PDB file of C-alpha atoms and ligand atoms in Angstrom:
ATOM      1  CA  MET A   8       0.000   0.000   0.000  1.00 79.00           C
ATOM      2  CA  ARG A   9       1.405   3.338  -0.937  1.00 92.00           C
ATOM      3  CA  LYS A  10       1.434   6.050   1.683  1.00 94.00           C
ATOM      4  CA  ASN A  11      -0.306   9.403   1.635  1.00 96.00           C
ATOM      5  CA  ILE A  12       2.283  11.999   2.557  1.00 98.00           C
ATOM      6  CA  VAL A  13       2.115  15.738   3.125  1.00 98.00           C
ATOM      7  CA  VAL A  14       5.445  17.547   3.424  1.00 98.00           C
ATOM      8  CA  ALA A  15       5.957  21.043   4.839  1.00 98.00           C
ATOM      9  CA  ASN A  16       8.841  22.552   2.909  1.00 98.00           C
ATOM     10  CA  TRP A  17       9.600  25.633   4.994  1.00 98.00           C
ATOM     11  CA  LYS A  18      12.533  26.698   2.784  1.00 98.00           C
ATOM     12  CA  MET A  19      14.548  29.539   4.426  1.00 98.00           C
ATOM     13  CA  ASN A  20      11.678  30.731   6.618  1.00 98.00           C
ATOM     14  CA  LEU A  21      10.778  30.784  10.331  1.00 98.00           C
ATOM     15  CA  VAL A  22      13.021  31.509  13.282  1.00 97.00           C
ATOM     16  CA  ARG A  23      13.364  28.682  15.773  1.00 97.00           C
ATOM     17  CA  SER A  24      10.670  29.795  18.245  1.00 97.00           C
ATOM     18  CA  ASP A  25       8.070  30.255  15.471  1.00 97.00           C
ATOM     19  CA  ALA A  26       9.008  26.912  13.929  1.00 98.00           C
ATOM     20  CA  LEU A  27       8.463  25.083  17.214  1.00 97.00           C
ATOM     21  CA  ILE A  28       5.096  26.764  17.827  1.00 97.00           C
ATOM     22  CA  LEU A  29       3.991  25.747  14.333  1.00 98.00           C
ATOM     23  CA  VAL A  30       4.990  22.103  14.899  1.00 97.00           C
ATOM     24  CA  HIS A  31       3.199  22.073  18.232  1.00 96.00           C
ATOM     25  CA  GLU A  32      -0.010  23.481  16.707  1.00 96.00           C
ATOM     26  CA  VAL A  33      -0.017  20.962  13.873  1.00 96.00           C
ATOM     27  CA  LEU A  34       0.791  18.017  16.157  1.00 94.00           C
ATOM     28  CA  SER A  35      -1.985  18.882  18.576  1.00 92.00           C
ATOM     29  CA  ASN A  36      -4.695  19.681  16.012  1.00 88.00           C
ATOM     30  CA  LYS A  37      -4.364  17.042  13.281  1.00 81.00           C
ATOM     31  CA  ALA A  38      -7.559  15.003  13.036  1.00 77.00           C
ATOM     32  CA  ASP A  39      -6.928  11.521  14.487  1.00 78.00           C
ATOM     33  CA  ASN A  40      -8.950   9.643  11.893  1.00 76.00           C
ATOM     34  CA  ILE A  41      -6.896  10.803   8.916  1.00 78.00           C
ATOM     35  CA  SER A  42      -4.292   8.400   7.679  1.00 86.00           C
ATOM     36  CA  VAL A  43      -1.494  10.558   6.326  1.00 94.00           C
ATOM     37  CA  ASN A  44       2.199  10.851   7.056  1.00 96.00           C
ATOM     38  CA  VAL A  45       3.164  14.413   7.884  1.00 97.00           C
ATOM     39  CA  VAL A  46       6.757  15.462   7.298  1.00 98.00           C
ATOM     40  CA  PHE A  47       8.263  18.769   8.420  1.00 98.00           C
ATOM     41  CA  ALA A  48      11.270  20.007   6.463  1.00 98.00           C
ATOM     42  CA  PRO A  49      12.860  22.721   8.599  1.00 98.00           C
ATOM     43  CA  SER A  50      16.241  24.339   8.118  1.00 98.00           C
ATOM     44  CA  TYR A  51      19.191  22.298   9.364  1.00 98.00           C
ATOM     45  CA  PRO A  52      19.526  23.953  12.806  1.00 98.00           C
ATOM     46  CA  TYR A  53      16.038  22.844  13.887  1.00 97.00           C
ATOM     47  CA  ILE A  54      16.053  19.283  12.612  1.00 98.00           C
ATOM     48  CA  TYR A  55      17.061  17.725  15.910  1.00 98.00           C
ATOM     49  CA  LYS A  56      14.497  19.595  17.988  1.00 98.00           C
ATOM     50  CA  VAL A  57      11.625  19.105  15.519  1.00 98.00           C
ATOM     51  CA  ALA A  58      12.465  15.386  15.273  1.00 98.00           C
ATOM     52  CA  LYS A  59      12.285  15.141  19.088  1.00 97.00           C
ATOM     53  CA  LEU A  60       8.848  16.810  19.094  1.00 96.00           C
ATOM     54  CA  CYS A  61       7.635  14.386  16.426  1.00 95.00           C
ATOM     55  CA  GLU A  62       8.636  11.313  18.434  1.00 95.00           C
ATOM     56  CA  ILE A  63       5.250  11.308  20.193  1.00 90.00           C
ATOM     57  CA  ASN A  64       3.341  10.475  17.003  1.00 90.00           C
ATOM     58  CA  ASP A  65       4.327   7.748  14.511  1.00 91.00           C
ATOM     59  CA  ASN A  66       2.683   9.644  11.650  1.00 93.00           C
ATOM     60  CA  PHE A  67       4.990  12.634  12.001  1.00 96.00           C
ATOM     61  CA  SER A  68       8.608  12.857  10.933  1.00 97.00           C
ATOM     62  CA  VAL A  69      11.306  15.215   9.758  1.00 98.00           C
ATOM     63  CA  SER A  70      13.126  15.855   6.510  1.00 98.00           C
ATOM     64  CA  ALA A  71      16.131  17.941   5.592  1.00 98.00           C
ATOM     65  CA  GLN A  72      15.726  20.246   2.584  1.00 98.00           C
ATOM     66  CA  ASP A  73      18.991  19.126   0.985  1.00 98.00           C
ATOM     67  CA  CYS A  74      22.253  17.360   1.766  1.00 98.00           C
ATOM     68  CA  SER A  75      25.793  17.517   0.440  1.00 98.00           C
ATOM     69  CA  SER A  76      26.912  15.442  -2.518  1.00 97.00           C
ATOM     70  CA  ARG A  77      30.149  14.836  -0.536  1.00 97.00           C
ATOM     71  CA  LYS A  78      30.417  12.308   2.237  1.00 96.00           C
ATOM     72  CA  GLN A  79      32.566  14.184   4.773  1.00 97.00           C
ATOM     73  CA  GLY A  80      35.707  16.256   5.216  1.00 97.00           C
ATOM     74  CA  ALA A  81      36.984  19.737   4.362  1.00 98.00           C
ATOM     75  CA  HIS A  82      33.865  21.261   2.749  1.00 98.00           C
ATOM     76  CA  THR A  83      33.095  24.314   4.865  1.00 98.00           C
ATOM     77  CA  GLY A  84      29.386  24.987   5.197  1.00 97.00           C
ATOM     78  CA  GLU A  85      28.253  21.645   3.790  1.00 98.00           C
ATOM     79  CA  VAL A  86      25.987  19.247   5.707  1.00 98.00           C
ATOM     80  CA  SER A  87      26.291  15.527   5.030  1.00 98.00           C
ATOM     81  CA  ALA A  88      23.543  12.932   4.821  1.00 98.00           C
ATOM     82  CA  GLU A  89      25.175  11.130   7.740  1.00 98.00           C
ATOM     83  CA  MET A  90      24.926  14.255   9.932  1.00 98.00           C
ATOM     84  CA  ILE A  91      21.280  14.731   9.015  1.00 98.00           C
ATOM     85  CA  ALA A  92      20.452  11.129   9.853  1.00 98.00           C
ATOM     86  CA  SER A  93      22.263  11.450  13.174  1.00 98.00           C
ATOM     87  CA  CYS A  94      19.917  14.326  14.113  1.00 98.00           C
ATOM     88  CA  GLY A  95      16.819  12.151  13.768  1.00 98.00           C
ATOM     89  CA  ALA A  96      15.583  13.039  10.266  1.00 98.00           C
ATOM     90  CA  GLU A  97      13.854  10.295   8.294  1.00 98.00           C
ATOM     91  CA  TYR A  98      13.827  12.012   4.885  1.00 98.00           C
ATOM     92  CA  VAL A  99      15.777  14.427   2.734  1.00 98.00           C
ATOM     93  CA  ILE A 100      14.328  16.513  -0.120  1.00 98.00           C
ATOM     94  CA  LEU A 101      16.640  16.369  -3.155  1.00 98.00           C
ATOM     95  CA  GLY A 102      16.523  18.016  -6.553  1.00 98.00           C
ATOM     96  CA  HIS A 103      14.196  20.871  -5.641  1.00 98.00           C
ATOM     97  CA  SER A 104      13.997  23.291  -8.588  1.00 97.00           C
ATOM     98  CA  GLU A 105      15.197  26.165  -6.399  1.00 97.00           C
ATOM     99  CA  ARG A 106      18.432  24.242  -5.836  1.00 98.00           C
ATOM    100  CA  ARG A 107      18.679  23.154  -9.461  1.00 98.00           C
ATOM    101  CA  ILE A 108      18.254  26.741 -10.685  1.00 97.00           C
ATOM    102  CA  LYS A 109      19.865  28.911  -7.976  1.00 97.00           C
ATOM    103  CA  PHE A 110      22.705  26.537  -7.110  1.00 97.00           C
ATOM    104  CA  ASN A 111      23.202  24.947 -10.535  1.00 97.00           C
ATOM    105  CA  GLU A 112      22.548  21.399  -9.365  1.00 98.00           C
ATOM    106  CA  SER A 113      22.789  18.850 -12.153  1.00 98.00           C
ATOM    107  CA  ASN A 114      21.056  15.487 -12.408  1.00 98.00           C
ATOM    108  CA  GLU A 115      24.473  13.881 -11.862  1.00 98.00           C
ATOM    109  CA  GLN A 116      25.095  15.804  -8.636  1.00 98.00           C
ATOM    110  CA  ILE A 117      21.616  14.961  -7.376  1.00 98.00           C
ATOM    111  CA  LYS A 118      22.319  11.299  -8.138  1.00 98.00           C
ATOM    112  CA  HIS A 119      25.345  11.452  -5.778  1.00 97.00           C
ATOM    113  CA  LYS A 120      23.231  13.091  -3.099  1.00 98.00           C
ATOM    114  CA  ILE A 121      20.635  10.341  -3.455  1.00 98.00           C
ATOM    115  CA  ASP A 122      23.305   7.672  -3.065  1.00 98.00           C
ATOM    116  CA  ASN A 123      24.653   9.364   0.072  1.00 98.00           C
ATOM    117  CA  ALA A 124      21.168   9.691   1.532  1.00 98.00           C
ATOM    118  CA  LEU A 125      20.279   6.041   0.947  1.00 98.00           C
ATOM    119  CA  GLU A 126      23.640   4.836   2.306  1.00 98.00           C
ATOM    120  CA  ASN A 127      22.725   6.619   5.526  1.00 98.00           C
ATOM    121  CA  ASN A 128      19.213   5.179   5.663  1.00 98.00           C
ATOM    122  CA  LEU A 129      17.510   8.450   4.806  1.00 98.00           C
ATOM    123  CA  LYS A 130      14.456   8.236   2.578  1.00 98.00           C
ATOM    124  CA  VAL A 131      14.534  10.540  -0.420  1.00 98.00           C
ATOM    125  CA  ILE A 132      11.870  12.968  -1.613  1.00 98.00           C
ATOM    126  CA  PHE A 133      12.991  13.509  -5.197  1.00 98.00           C
ATOM    127  CA  CYS A 134      11.683  16.625  -6.955  1.00 98.00           C
ATOM    128  CA  CYS A 135      11.214  16.915 -10.686  1.00 98.00           C
ATOM    129  CA  GLY A 136       9.286  19.270 -12.933  1.00 98.00           C
ATOM    130  CA  GLU A 137       9.398  21.428 -16.012  1.00 97.00           C
ATOM    131  CA  SER A 138       9.566  25.160 -16.743  1.00 95.00           C
ATOM    132  CA  LEU A 139       6.728  27.002 -18.428  1.00 94.00           C
ATOM    133  CA  GLN A 140       8.748  27.211 -21.616  1.00 94.00           C
ATOM    134  CA  GLN A 141       9.212  23.442 -21.643  1.00 95.00           C
ATOM    135  CA  ARG A 142       5.504  22.884 -21.084  1.00 95.00           C
ATOM    136  CA  ASP A 143       4.575  25.351 -23.802  1.00 92.00           C
ATOM    137  CA  SER A 144       6.945  23.504 -26.166  1.00 95.00           C
ATOM    138  CA  GLU A 145       5.401  20.179 -25.097  1.00 95.00           C
ATOM    139  CA  LEU A 146       8.734  18.970 -23.771  1.00 97.00           C
ATOM    140  CA  HIS A 147       7.519  18.456 -20.197  1.00 97.00           C
ATOM    141  CA  PHE A 148       7.220  14.661 -20.322  1.00 98.00           C
ATOM    142  CA  ASP A 149      10.653  14.240 -21.931  1.00 98.00           C
ATOM    143  CA  TRP A 150      12.248  16.606 -19.418  1.00 98.00           C
ATOM    144  CA  VAL A 151      10.807  14.878 -16.356  1.00 98.00           C
ATOM    145  CA  GLU A 152      11.732  11.476 -17.787  1.00 98.00           C
ATOM    146  CA  GLU A 153      15.327  12.630 -18.229  1.00 98.00           C
ATOM    147  CA  GLN A 154      15.516  13.984 -14.668  1.00 98.00           C
ATOM    148  CA  ILE A 155      14.285  10.669 -13.287  1.00 98.00           C
ATOM    149  CA  LYS A 156      16.439   8.479 -15.558  1.00 98.00           C
ATOM    150  CA  GLU A 157      19.636  10.397 -14.813  1.00 98.00           C
ATOM    151  CA  SER A 158      19.230  10.609 -11.037  1.00 98.00           C
ATOM    152  CA  ILE A 159      17.130   7.614  -9.979  1.00 98.00           C
ATOM    153  CA  PHE A 160      17.193   4.738 -12.435  1.00 98.00           C
ATOM    154  CA  HIS A 161      20.612   3.439 -11.379  1.00 98.00           C
ATOM    155  CA  LEU A 162      19.003   2.368  -8.077  1.00 98.00           C
ATOM    156  CA  SER A 163      18.122  -1.234  -7.314  1.00 98.00           C
ATOM    157  CA  LYS A 164      14.540  -2.271  -6.713  1.00 97.00           C
ATOM    158  CA  ASP A 165      15.121  -2.360  -2.958  1.00 97.00           C
ATOM    159  CA  GLN A 166      16.711   1.090  -2.962  1.00 98.00           C
ATOM    160  CA  VAL A 167      14.019   2.698  -5.054  1.00 98.00           C
ATOM    161  CA  LYS A 168      11.437   1.674  -2.462  1.00 97.00           C
ATOM    162  CA  CYS A 169      12.982   4.358  -0.231  1.00 98.00           C
ATOM    163  CA  VAL A 170      12.228   7.092  -2.762  1.00 98.00           C
ATOM    164  CA  THR A 171       9.126   9.301  -2.885  1.00 98.00           C
ATOM    165  CA  LEU A 172       8.580  11.408  -5.997  1.00 98.00           C
ATOM    166  CA  ALA A 173       7.428  15.021  -5.959  1.00 98.00           C
ATOM    167  CA  TYR A 174       6.217  16.484  -9.232  1.00 98.00           C
ATOM    168  CA  GLU A 175       6.590  20.241  -9.025  1.00 97.00           C
ATOM    169  CA  PRO A 176       6.026  22.234 -12.214  1.00 97.00           C
ATOM    170  CA  ILE A 177       8.388  25.198 -11.807  1.00 95.00           C
ATOM    171  CA  TRP A 178       5.784  27.618 -13.109  1.00 93.00           C
ATOM    172  CA  ALA A 179       3.468  26.687 -10.236  1.00 93.00           C
ATOM    173  CA  ILE A 180       5.932  27.073  -7.356  1.00 91.00           C
ATOM    174  CA  GLY A 181       5.211  30.116  -5.213  1.00 87.00           C
ATOM    175  CA  THR A 182       3.285  31.734  -8.066  1.00 88.00           C
ATOM    176  CA  GLY A 183      -0.288  31.063  -6.985  1.00 84.00           C
ATOM    177  CA  LYS A 184      -0.779  29.170 -10.293  1.00 85.00           C
ATOM    178  CA  THR A 185      -1.568  25.512  -9.734  1.00 87.00           C
ATOM    179  CA  ALA A 186      -1.397  22.794 -12.336  1.00 89.00           C
ATOM    180  CA  SER A 187      -4.917  21.691 -13.197  1.00 94.00           C
ATOM    181  CA  THR A 188      -5.950  18.350 -11.780  1.00 96.00           C
ATOM    182  CA  VAL A 189      -5.751  16.925 -15.315  1.00 96.00           C
ATOM    183  CA  GLN A 190      -2.228  18.272 -15.896  1.00 96.00           C
ATOM    184  CA  ALA A 191      -1.055  16.973 -12.521  1.00 97.00           C
ATOM    185  CA  GLN A 192      -2.768  13.577 -12.820  1.00 98.00           C
ATOM    186  CA  ASP A 193      -1.416  13.079 -16.371  1.00 98.00           C
ATOM    187  CA  MET A 194       2.155  13.712 -15.249  1.00 98.00           C
ATOM    188  CA  HIS A 195       1.810  11.539 -12.130  1.00 98.00           C
ATOM    189  CA  HIS A 196       0.405   8.717 -14.229  1.00 98.00           C
ATOM    190  CA  PHE A 197       3.273   9.121 -16.697  1.00 98.00           C
ATOM    191  CA  ILE A 198       5.809   8.969 -13.839  1.00 98.00           C
ATOM    192  CA  ARG A 199       4.199   5.859 -12.356  1.00 98.00           C
ATOM    193  CA  ASN A 200       4.361   4.160 -15.755  1.00 98.00           C
ATOM    194  CA  LEU A 201       8.058   4.968 -16.056  1.00 98.00           C
ATOM    195  CA  PHE A 202       8.684   3.146 -12.783  1.00 98.00           C
ATOM    196  CA  GLU A 203       6.572   0.215 -13.878  1.00 98.00           C
ATOM    197  CA  LYS A 204       8.555  -0.120 -17.104  1.00 98.00           C
ATOM    198  CA  LYS A 205      11.944   0.252 -15.400  1.00 98.00           C
ATOM    199  CA  TYR A 206      11.162  -1.860 -12.317  1.00 98.00           C
ATOM    200  CA  ASP A 207       7.805  -3.593 -11.984  1.00 97.00           C
ATOM    201  CA  ASN A 208       4.232  -3.320 -10.788  1.00 97.00           C
ATOM    202  CA  ASP A 209       5.137  -3.786  -7.187  1.00 97.00           C
ATOM    203  CA  VAL A 210       7.454  -0.744  -7.260  1.00 98.00           C
ATOM    204  CA  SER A 211       5.131   1.496  -9.263  1.00 98.00           C
ATOM    205  CA  ASP A 212       2.036   0.616  -7.198  1.00 97.00           C
ATOM    206  CA  ASN A 213       3.817   1.403  -3.972  1.00 97.00           C
ATOM    207  CA  LEU A 214       5.474   4.606  -5.159  1.00 98.00           C
ATOM    208  CA  SER A 215       4.069   7.725  -3.486  1.00 98.00           C
ATOM    209  CA  ILE A 216       3.984  10.645  -5.926  1.00 98.00           C
ATOM    210  CA  LEU A 217       3.344  14.052  -4.384  1.00 98.00           C
ATOM    211  CA  TYR A 218       2.220  17.193  -6.136  1.00 97.00           C
ATOM    212  CA  GLY A 219       3.891  20.529  -5.336  1.00 97.00           C
ATOM    213  CA  GLY A 220       3.283  24.045  -6.587  1.00 95.00           C
ATOM    214  CA  SER A 221       0.854  26.479  -4.955  1.00 93.00           C
ATOM    215  CA  CYS A 222      -1.064  23.669  -3.279  1.00 95.00           C
ATOM    216  CA  ASN A 223      -3.456  25.245  -0.759  1.00 95.00           C
ATOM    217  CA  PRO A 224      -6.564  24.449   1.317  1.00 96.00           C
ATOM    218  CA  ASN A 225      -8.820  25.279  -1.658  1.00 96.00           C
ATOM    219  CA  ASN A 226      -7.253  22.972  -4.231  1.00 95.00           C
ATOM    220  CA  ALA A 227      -5.743  20.190  -2.082  1.00 97.00           C
ATOM    221  CA  SER A 228      -8.730  17.862  -1.841  1.00 96.00           C
ATOM    222  CA  GLN A 229      -9.339  17.939  -5.589  1.00 97.00           C
ATOM    223  CA  LEU A 230      -5.674  17.245  -6.328  1.00 97.00           C
ATOM    224  CA  PHE A 231      -5.424  14.494  -3.692  1.00 96.00           C
ATOM    225  CA  SER A 232      -8.533  12.770  -5.015  1.00 96.00           C
ATOM    226  CA  GLN A 233      -6.754  11.919  -8.286  1.00 97.00           C
ATOM    227  CA  ASN A 234      -5.703   8.285  -8.715  1.00 97.00           C
ATOM    228  CA  ASP A 235      -1.989   8.949  -8.955  1.00 98.00           C
ATOM    229  CA  ILE A 236      -1.626  11.875  -6.538  1.00 98.00           C
ATOM    230  CA  ASP A 237      -0.636  10.638  -3.101  1.00 98.00           C
ATOM    231  CA  GLY A 238      -0.126  13.907  -1.281  1.00 98.00           C
ATOM    232  CA  GLY A 239       1.678  17.194  -1.513  1.00 98.00           C
ATOM    233  CA  LEU A 240       4.937  19.043  -1.084  1.00 98.00           C
ATOM    234  CA  ILE A 241       3.748  22.308   0.394  1.00 98.00           C
ATOM    235  CA  GLY A 242       5.747  25.531   0.538  1.00 97.00           C
ATOM    236  CA  GLY A 243       3.960  28.803   1.350  1.00 96.00           C
ATOM    237  CA  ALA A 244       0.826  27.242   2.835  1.00 97.00           C
ATOM    238  CA  SER A 245       2.888  25.111   5.245  1.00 98.00           C
ATOM    239  CA  LEU A 246       4.067  28.203   7.118  1.00 98.00           C
ATOM    240  CA  HIS A 247       0.633  28.726   8.690  1.00 97.00           C
ATOM    241  CA  SER A 248      -0.745  25.997  10.934  1.00 97.00           C
ATOM    242  CA  ASP A 249      -4.380  26.617   9.954  1.00 96.00           C
ATOM    243  CA  LYS A 250      -3.656  26.321   6.219  1.00 97.00           C
ATOM    244  CA  PHE A 251      -1.323  23.366   6.617  1.00 97.00           C
ATOM    245  CA  LEU A 252      -3.822  21.541   8.847  1.00 96.00           C
ATOM    246  CA  ALA A 253      -6.571  22.170   6.325  1.00 96.00           C
ATOM    247  CA  ILE A 254      -4.384  20.584   3.626  1.00 96.00           C
ATOM    248  CA  ILE A 255      -3.598  17.572   5.831  1.00 96.00           C
ATOM    249  CA  ASN A 256      -7.236  17.177   6.787  1.00 93.00           C
ATOM    250  CA  SER A 257      -8.388  17.350   3.174  1.00 91.00           C
ATOM    251  CA  PHE A 258      -7.521  13.653   2.730  1.00 85.00           C
TER     252      PHE A 258
HETATM  253  P1  PGA B  19       4.712  26.492  -2.908  1.00 92.02           P
HETATM  254  O1  PGA B  19       6.117  25.713  -2.900  1.00 92.02           O
HETATM  255  O2  PGA B  19       3.706  25.603  -2.241  1.00 92.02           O
HETATM  256  O3  PGA B  19       4.963  27.755  -2.149  1.00 92.02           O
HETATM  257  O4  PGA B  19       4.365  26.732  -4.350  1.00 92.02           O
HETATM  258  C1  PGA B  19       6.192  24.342  -3.150  1.00 92.02           C
HETATM  259  C2  PGA B  19       7.630  23.884  -3.129  1.00 92.02           C
HETATM  260  O5  PGA B  19       8.493  24.604  -3.625  1.00 92.02           O
HETATM  261  O6  PGA B  19       7.943  22.807  -2.613  1.00 92.02           O
END
């Protein structure tokens, strides 16, 4: 059975005290009867504390927003997958378009990060998605396929079971424009088929594929009701407990 997952990608927002209040409000107000895994992705300095707070509920866990492509050593400012795991995180988000664009991350570099994460028993939330120009030129399926092939498809069947996909059209991130349910479902279905062809039914059926890009309390339930959409990677709306709870509770 594939999991429903909602991830709060806080990006470079929230000071520590506000972050902890937000976690507390979400933990204490999530409806008990909703079966969804909730993942907070705070900045590195709060991972340990947020992970501690999440220990009281099996459905809550923590993700880093990135990790180094290096394993350890003289790389000032870098944070390794091993360090992140040692602070109690269960996941790491890799390949977010903001990192691909602002920090020039290539598919090859993301592949190394994925390998480091899996070696350290972190689960990976792998982001992929096209620009508006690529969609307008009808290159979106080819582009997403290439991102997945070049960063993920070297993994074994056992390894790939530790990967969650997040389809995030770049033109929908932080813009208030959401992909239509048809656009999102079509891409998710395409991605699931790629995994079926490369691996098998067992892998593709169990793969959670999240949608990201201006997901909010008004559009979440319609998106999540699609056959191949198993949750969301939420940016802006995850910074407010009422909005984030409404998204979680829309399952
Ligand atoms: P958004 O961000 O919800 O603010 O569009 C999503 C993301 O970048 O993960």
